[in-house]
Coordinates of C-alpha atoms in Angstrom, one line a residue:
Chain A
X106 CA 31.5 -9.2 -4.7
X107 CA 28.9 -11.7 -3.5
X108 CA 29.9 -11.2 0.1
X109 CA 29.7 -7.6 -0.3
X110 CA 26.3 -8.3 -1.5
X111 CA 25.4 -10.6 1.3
X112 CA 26.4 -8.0 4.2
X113 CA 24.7 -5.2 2.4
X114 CA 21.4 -6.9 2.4
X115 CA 21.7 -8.4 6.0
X116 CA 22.4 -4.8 7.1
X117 CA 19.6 -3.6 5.2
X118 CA 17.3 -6.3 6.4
X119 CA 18.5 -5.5 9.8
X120 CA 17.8 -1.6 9.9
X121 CA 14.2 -2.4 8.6
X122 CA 13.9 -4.6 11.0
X123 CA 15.1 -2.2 13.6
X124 CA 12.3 0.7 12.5
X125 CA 9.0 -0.9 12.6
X126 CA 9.9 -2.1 15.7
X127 CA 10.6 0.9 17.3
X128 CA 7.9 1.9 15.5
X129 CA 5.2 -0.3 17.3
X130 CA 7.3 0.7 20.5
X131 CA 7.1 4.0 20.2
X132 CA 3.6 4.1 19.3
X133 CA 2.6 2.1 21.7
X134 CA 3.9 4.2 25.1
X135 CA 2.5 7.1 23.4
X136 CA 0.0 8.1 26.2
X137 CA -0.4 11.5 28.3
X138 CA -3.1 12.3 30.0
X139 CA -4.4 15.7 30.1
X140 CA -7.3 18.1 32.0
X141 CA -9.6 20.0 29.9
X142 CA -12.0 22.6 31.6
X143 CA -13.7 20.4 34.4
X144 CA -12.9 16.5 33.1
X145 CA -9.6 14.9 32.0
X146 CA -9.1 12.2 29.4
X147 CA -6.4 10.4 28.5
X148 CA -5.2 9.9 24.7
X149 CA -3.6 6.5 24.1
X150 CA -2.6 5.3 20.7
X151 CA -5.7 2.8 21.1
X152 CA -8.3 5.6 21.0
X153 CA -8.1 5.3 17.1
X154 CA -8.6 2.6 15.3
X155 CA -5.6 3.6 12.7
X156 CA -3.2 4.0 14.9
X157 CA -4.2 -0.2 16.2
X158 CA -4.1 -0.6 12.4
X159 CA -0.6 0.8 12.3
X160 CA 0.5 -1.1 15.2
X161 CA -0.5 -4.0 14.0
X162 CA 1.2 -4.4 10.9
X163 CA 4.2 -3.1 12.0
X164 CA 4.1 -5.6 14.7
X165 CA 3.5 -8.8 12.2
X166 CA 6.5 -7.4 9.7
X167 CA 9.1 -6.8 12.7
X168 CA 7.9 -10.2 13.6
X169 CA 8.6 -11.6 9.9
X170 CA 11.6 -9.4 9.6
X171 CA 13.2 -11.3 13.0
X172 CA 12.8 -14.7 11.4
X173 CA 14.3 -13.6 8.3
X174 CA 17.4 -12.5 9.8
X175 CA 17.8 -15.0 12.4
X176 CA 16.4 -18.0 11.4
X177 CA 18.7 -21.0 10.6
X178 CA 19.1 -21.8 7.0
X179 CA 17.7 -25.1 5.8
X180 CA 15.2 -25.5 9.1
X181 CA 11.8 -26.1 8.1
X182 CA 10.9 -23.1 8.9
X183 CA 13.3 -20.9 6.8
X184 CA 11.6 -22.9 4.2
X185 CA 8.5 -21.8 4.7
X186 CA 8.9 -18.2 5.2
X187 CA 12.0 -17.4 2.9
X188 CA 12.1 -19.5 0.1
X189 CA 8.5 -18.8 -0.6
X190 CA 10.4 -15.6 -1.8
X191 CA 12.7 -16.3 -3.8
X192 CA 11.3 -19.2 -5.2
X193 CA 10.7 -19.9 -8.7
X194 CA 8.1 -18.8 -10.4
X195 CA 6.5 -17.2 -8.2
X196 CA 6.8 -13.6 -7.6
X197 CA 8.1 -12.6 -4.2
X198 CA 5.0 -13.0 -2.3
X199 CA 5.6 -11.8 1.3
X200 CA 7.9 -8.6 0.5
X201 CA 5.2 -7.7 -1.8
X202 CA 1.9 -8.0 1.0
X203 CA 4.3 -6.3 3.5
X204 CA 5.2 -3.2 1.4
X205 CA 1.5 -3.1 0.6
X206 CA 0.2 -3.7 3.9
X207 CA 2.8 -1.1 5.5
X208 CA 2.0 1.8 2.6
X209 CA -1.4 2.2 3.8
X210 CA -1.3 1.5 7.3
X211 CA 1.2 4.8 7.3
X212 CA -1.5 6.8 4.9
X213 CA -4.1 5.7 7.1
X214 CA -1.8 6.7 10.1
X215 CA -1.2 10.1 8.9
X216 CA -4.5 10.7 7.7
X217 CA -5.7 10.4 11.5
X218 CA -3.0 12.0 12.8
X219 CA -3.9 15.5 10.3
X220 CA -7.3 15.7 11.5
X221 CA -6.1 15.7 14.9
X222 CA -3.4 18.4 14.8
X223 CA -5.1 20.6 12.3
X224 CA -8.9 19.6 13.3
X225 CA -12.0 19.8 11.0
X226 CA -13.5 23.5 10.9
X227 CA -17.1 21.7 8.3
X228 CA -17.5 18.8 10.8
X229 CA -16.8 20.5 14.1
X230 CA -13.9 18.7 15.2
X231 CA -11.1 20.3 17.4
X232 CA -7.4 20.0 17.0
X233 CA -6.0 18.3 19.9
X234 CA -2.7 18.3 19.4
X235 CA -2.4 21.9 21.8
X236 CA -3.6 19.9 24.9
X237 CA -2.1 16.8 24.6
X238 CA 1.0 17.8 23.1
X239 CA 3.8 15.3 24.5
X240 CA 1.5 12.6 22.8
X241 CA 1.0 14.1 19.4
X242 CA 4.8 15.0 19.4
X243 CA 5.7 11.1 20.3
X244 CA 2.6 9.8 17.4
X245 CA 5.0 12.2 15.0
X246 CA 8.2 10.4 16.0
X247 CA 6.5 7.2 15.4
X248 CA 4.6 7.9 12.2
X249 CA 8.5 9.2 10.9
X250 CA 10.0 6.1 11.6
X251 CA 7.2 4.5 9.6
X252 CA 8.1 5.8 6.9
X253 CA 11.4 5.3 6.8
X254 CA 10.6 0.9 7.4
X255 CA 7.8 1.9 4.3
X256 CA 10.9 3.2 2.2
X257 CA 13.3 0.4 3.3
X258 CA 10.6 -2.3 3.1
X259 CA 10.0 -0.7 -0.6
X260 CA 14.1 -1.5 -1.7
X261 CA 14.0 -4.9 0.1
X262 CA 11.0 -5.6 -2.4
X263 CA 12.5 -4.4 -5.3
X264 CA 15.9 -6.1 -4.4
X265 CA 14.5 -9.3 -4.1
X266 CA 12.3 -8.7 -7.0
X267 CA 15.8 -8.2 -9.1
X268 CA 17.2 -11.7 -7.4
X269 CA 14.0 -13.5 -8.7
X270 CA 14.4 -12.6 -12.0
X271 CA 18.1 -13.1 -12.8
X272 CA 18.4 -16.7 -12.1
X273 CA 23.0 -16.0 -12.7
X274 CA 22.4 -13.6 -9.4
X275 CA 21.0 -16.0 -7.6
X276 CA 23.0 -19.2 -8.5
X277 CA 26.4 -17.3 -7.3
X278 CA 24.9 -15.7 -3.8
Chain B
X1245 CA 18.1 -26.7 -7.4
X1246 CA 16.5 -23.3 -7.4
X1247 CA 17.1 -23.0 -11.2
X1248 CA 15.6 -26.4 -11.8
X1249 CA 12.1 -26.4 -10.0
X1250 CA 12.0 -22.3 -10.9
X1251 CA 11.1 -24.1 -14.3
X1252 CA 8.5 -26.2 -13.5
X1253 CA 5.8 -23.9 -12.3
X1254 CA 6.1 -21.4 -15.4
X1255 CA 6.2 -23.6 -17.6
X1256 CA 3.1 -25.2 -16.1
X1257 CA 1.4 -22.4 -16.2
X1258 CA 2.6 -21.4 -19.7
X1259 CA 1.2 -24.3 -21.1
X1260 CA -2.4 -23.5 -19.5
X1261 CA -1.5 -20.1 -20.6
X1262 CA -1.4 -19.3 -24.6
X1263 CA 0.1 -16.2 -25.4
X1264 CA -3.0 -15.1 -27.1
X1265 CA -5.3 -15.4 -24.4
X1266 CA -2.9 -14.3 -21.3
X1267 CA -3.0 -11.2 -23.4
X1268 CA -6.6 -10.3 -23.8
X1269 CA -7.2 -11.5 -20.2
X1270 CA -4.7 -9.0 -19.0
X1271 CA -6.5 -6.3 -21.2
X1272 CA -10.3 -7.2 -19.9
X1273 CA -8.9 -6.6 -16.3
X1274 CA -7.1 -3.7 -16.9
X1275 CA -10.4 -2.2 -18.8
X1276 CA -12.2 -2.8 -15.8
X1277 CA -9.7 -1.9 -13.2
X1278 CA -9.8 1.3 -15.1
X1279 CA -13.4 1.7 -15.0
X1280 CA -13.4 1.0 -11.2
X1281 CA -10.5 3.5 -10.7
X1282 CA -12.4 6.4 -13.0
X1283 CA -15.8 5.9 -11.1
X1284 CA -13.6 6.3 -7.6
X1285 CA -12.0 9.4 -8.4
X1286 CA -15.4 10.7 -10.5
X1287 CA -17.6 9.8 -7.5
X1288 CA -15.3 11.4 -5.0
X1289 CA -14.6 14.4 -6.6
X1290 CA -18.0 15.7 -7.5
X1291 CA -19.4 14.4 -4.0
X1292 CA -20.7 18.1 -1.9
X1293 CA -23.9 18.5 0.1
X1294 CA -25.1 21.3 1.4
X1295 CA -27.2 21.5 4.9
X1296 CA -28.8 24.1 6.2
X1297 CA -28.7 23.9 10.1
X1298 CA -31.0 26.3 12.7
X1299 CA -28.4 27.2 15.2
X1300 CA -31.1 29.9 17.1
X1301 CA -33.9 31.5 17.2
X1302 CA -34.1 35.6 17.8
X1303 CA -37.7 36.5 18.9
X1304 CA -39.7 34.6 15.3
X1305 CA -36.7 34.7 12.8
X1306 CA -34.4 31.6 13.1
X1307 CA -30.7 31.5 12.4
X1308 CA -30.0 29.7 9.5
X1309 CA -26.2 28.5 9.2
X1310 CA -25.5 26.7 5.8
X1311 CA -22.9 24.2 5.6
X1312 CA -21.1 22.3 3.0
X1313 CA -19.6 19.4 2.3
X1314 CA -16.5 18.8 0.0
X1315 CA -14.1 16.4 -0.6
X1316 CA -11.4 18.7 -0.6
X1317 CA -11.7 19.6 3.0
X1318 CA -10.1 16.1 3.7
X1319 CA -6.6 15.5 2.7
X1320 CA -7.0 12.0 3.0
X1321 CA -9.9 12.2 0.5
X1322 CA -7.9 15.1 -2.3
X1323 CA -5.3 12.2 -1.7
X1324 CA -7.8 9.4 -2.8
X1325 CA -9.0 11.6 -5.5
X1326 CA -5.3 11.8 -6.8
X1327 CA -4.5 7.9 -6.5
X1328 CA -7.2 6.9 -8.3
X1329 CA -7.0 9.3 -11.3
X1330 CA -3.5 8.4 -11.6
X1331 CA -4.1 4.8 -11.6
X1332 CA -7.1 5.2 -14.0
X1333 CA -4.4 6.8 -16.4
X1334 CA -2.1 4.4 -15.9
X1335 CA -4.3 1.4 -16.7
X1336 CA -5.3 3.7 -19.8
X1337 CA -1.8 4.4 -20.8
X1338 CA -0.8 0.7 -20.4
X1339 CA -4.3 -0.4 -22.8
X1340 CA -2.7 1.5 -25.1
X1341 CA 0.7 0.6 -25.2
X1342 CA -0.2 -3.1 -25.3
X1343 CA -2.8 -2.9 -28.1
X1344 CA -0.3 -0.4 -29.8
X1345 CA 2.9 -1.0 -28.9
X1346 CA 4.0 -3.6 -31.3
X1347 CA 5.4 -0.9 -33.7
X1348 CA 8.2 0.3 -31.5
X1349 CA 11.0 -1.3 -30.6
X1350 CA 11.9 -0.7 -26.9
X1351 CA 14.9 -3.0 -26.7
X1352 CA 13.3 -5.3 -24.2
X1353 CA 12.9 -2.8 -22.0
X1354 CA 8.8 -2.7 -21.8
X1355 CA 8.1 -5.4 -20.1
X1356 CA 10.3 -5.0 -16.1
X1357 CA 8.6 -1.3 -17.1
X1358 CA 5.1 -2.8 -17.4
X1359 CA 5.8 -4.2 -14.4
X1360 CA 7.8 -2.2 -12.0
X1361 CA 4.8 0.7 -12.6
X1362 CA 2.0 -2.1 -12.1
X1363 CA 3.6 -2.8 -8.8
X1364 CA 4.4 0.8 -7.8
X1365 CA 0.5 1.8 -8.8
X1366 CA -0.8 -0.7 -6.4
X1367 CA 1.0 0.5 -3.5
X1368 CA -0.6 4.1 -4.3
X1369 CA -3.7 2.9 -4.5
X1370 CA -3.9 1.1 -1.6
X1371 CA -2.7 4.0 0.4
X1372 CA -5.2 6.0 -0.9
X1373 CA -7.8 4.1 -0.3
X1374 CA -7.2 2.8 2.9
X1375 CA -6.4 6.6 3.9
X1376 CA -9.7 7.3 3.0
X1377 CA -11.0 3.8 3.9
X1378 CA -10.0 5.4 8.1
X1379 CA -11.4 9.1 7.3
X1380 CA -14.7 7.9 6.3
X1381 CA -14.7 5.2 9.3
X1382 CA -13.9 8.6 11.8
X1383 CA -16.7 10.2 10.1
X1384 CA -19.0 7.7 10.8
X1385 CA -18.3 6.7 14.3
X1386 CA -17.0 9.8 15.5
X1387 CA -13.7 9.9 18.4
X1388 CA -15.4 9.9 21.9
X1389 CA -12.2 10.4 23.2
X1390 CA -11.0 13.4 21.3
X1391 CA -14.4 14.7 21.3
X1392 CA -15.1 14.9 17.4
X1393 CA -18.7 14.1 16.8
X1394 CA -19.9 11.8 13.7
X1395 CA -21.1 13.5 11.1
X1396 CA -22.9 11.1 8.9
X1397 CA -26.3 11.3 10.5
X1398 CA -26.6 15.2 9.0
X1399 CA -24.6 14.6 6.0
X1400 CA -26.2 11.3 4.7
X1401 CA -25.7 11.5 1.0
X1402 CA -21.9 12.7 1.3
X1403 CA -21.2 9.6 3.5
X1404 CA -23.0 7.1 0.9
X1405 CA -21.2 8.7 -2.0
X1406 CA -17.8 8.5 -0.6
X1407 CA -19.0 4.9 0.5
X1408 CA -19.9 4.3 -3.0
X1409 CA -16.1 5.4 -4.1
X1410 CA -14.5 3.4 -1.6
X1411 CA -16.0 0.1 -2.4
X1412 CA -14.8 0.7 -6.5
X1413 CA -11.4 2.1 -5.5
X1414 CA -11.2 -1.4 -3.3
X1415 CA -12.5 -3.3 -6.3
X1416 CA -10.0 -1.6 -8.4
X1417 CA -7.1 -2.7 -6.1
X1418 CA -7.8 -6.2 -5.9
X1419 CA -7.9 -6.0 -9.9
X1420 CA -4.4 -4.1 -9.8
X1421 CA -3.3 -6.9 -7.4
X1422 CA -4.2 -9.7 -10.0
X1423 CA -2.8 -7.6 -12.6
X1424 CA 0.5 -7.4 -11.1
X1425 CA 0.7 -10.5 -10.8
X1426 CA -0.3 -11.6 -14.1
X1427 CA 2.5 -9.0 -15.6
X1428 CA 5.1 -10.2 -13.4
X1429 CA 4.2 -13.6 -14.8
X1430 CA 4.8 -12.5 -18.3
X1431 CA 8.4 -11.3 -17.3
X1432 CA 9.1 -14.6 -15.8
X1433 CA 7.9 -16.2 -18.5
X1434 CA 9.9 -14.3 -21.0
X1435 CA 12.5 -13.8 -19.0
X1436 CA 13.2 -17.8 -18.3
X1437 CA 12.6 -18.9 -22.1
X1438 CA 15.4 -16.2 -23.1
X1439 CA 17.6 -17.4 -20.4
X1440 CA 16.9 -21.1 -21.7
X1441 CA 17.8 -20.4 -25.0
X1442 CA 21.1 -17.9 -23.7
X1443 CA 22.4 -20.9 -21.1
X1444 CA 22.5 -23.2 -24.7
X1445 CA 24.0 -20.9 -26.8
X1446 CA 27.1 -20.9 -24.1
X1447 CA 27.3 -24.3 -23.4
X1448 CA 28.0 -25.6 -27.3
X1449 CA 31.6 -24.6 -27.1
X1450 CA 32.3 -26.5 -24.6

């Protein structure tokens, strides 16, 4: 039973690991440039600052999620990062920031990416998703797989939420 | 190990922390989170402002062209409006249940309740206002590169209003985030002085 449990959550922790970084990957080599009427520009994923946002903190919880899965027990540095989780009588402190941090940097995300594929008729702004549309279709693919690590990340919370409080659970795992 | 030191730092801070004052603490902040919360949503859903704008002028007679501004033009700001009213209800509904409650009997359910929905509050409120947090930051700056111009110079009241409502619905978060915290510490608490008192009970036999 307690093995069961253990390969469940190293599995879990290993498929959210596995979508933010593709995530941030497939954010990031989102770029197509394109030629409207006389000049062309290029739309990159750095052009707003939510998508850098986005980026960003799916960069520092793949990061977080690496050392979780394949850090050594009982290094220093397990210590640090894990224990300050599970530990006693304090809440678990980084699953917590990350599902926060991750909620709204895909709100933010989406938020962006809505004014750019249905535009703004009140403040003048353009759709631009018809003339750029290999990157718009690649910023969808990313912002999906965001919110499949924001659902994960949300379960990995609770889990460890449940393992806090039920000291039995976590004396036999 | 785990079990031993998990003792220590509860029981620390139950000692600074008296049952009576842990709870009235917990029910200034959620008053004012609720305040913050209502003035968001209240701020951002009666924010318009109309502008009349002379696109042209046909021999004497100008052009007029009125337009106006509303929240719900911006999904990212109907989505702010709906965070924040639900979180304002929530901190309401949990005022009352706490100065209330005492007459039912939920079979030690209330308290993971309390604070499963504390925690899943916070999340929505910080992707609403974040959302919004980015919308008004396009609207202010503009996109050179998609070509979407600011819009703040000709709407200047609608931008300070909805700047208004961000800063209380970022106030209100960093009260949820204390919140949460404070109610999770209640279930530790509780929850460690129960298992205290069941770990006793099973060891007399032996």
């Amino acid at each position: 039973m307690a093995e069961t449990k253990r390969i469940f959550t190293f599995l879990l922790r290993f498929i959210a690991f596995c979508t933010t970084l593709s995530a941030v990957i497939i954010m990031v080599s989102s770029r197509q440039r394109a030629t409207v009427l006389v000049f062309s520009f290029e739309a990159k994923y750095s052009d707003t600052p939510a998508f850098k946002y986005f980026v960003i903190v799916n960069a520092i919880v793949s990061v977080y999620g690496f050392l979780v899965l394949f850090l050594p027990s009982k290094s220093l540095l397990w210590r640090l990062v894990v224990a300050l989780d599970a530990s006693d009588g304090f809440f678990p402190f980084f699953y917590k920031v990350f599902t926060i941090l991750l909620t709204s940097s895909i709100s933010a995300a989406l938020a962006i990416a809505y004014v750019g594929e249905k535009g703004n008729p009140i403040a003048g702004w353009l759709p631009i998703c018809d003339q750029v549309t290999k990157y718009c279709n690649q910023v969808k693919g990313a912002l999906i797989v965001g919110f499949v690590s924001v659902v994960l990340y949300m379960l990995l919370f609770l889990y460890s939420l449940h393992t806090v409080l039920n000291p039995l659970l976590l004396e036999k795992s | 190990m785990a079990l031993q030191s998990g003792e220590k730092l509860p029981m620390v801070i139950g000692h600074i922390w008296s049952k009576q004052k842990s709870r009235w603490t917990l029910l200034g902040l959620r008053l004012l989170a609720f305040l913050a919360a209502a003035a968001a949503t209240l701020v951002m859903v009666l924010n318009k402002q109309t502008k009349t704008f002379v696109i042209a002028t046909i021999g004497t007679t100008p052009v007029n062209l009125t337009l106006t501004a509303k929240f719900h033009h911006t999904p990212a700001f109907v989505f702010f409006a709906i965070a924040n009213g639900l979180v304002s209800i929530h901190n309401l509904v949990m005022i009352m249940v706490d100065l209330l409650g005492s007459k039912f009997d939920y079979k030690g359910f209330q308290l993971p309740m309390i604070a499963s929905l504390d925690m899943l509050n916070l999340a929505l409120v910080s992707g609403g206002a974040n959302a919004a947090a980015f919308m008004a930051e396009l609207g202010k700056n503009g996109n050179s590169h998609a070509r979407w111009d600011k819009i703040c110079d000709k709407f200047g009241a609608y931008c300070d209003r909805g700047a208004g409502a961000l800063i209380a619905s970022f106030l209100a978060l960093a009260l949820m985030l204390v919140i949460s915290f404070l109610s999770i510490l209640n279930l530790k608490l509780v929850n460690s002085s129960s298992h205290n008192s069941h770990n006793n009970i099973i060891a007399l036999p032996n």
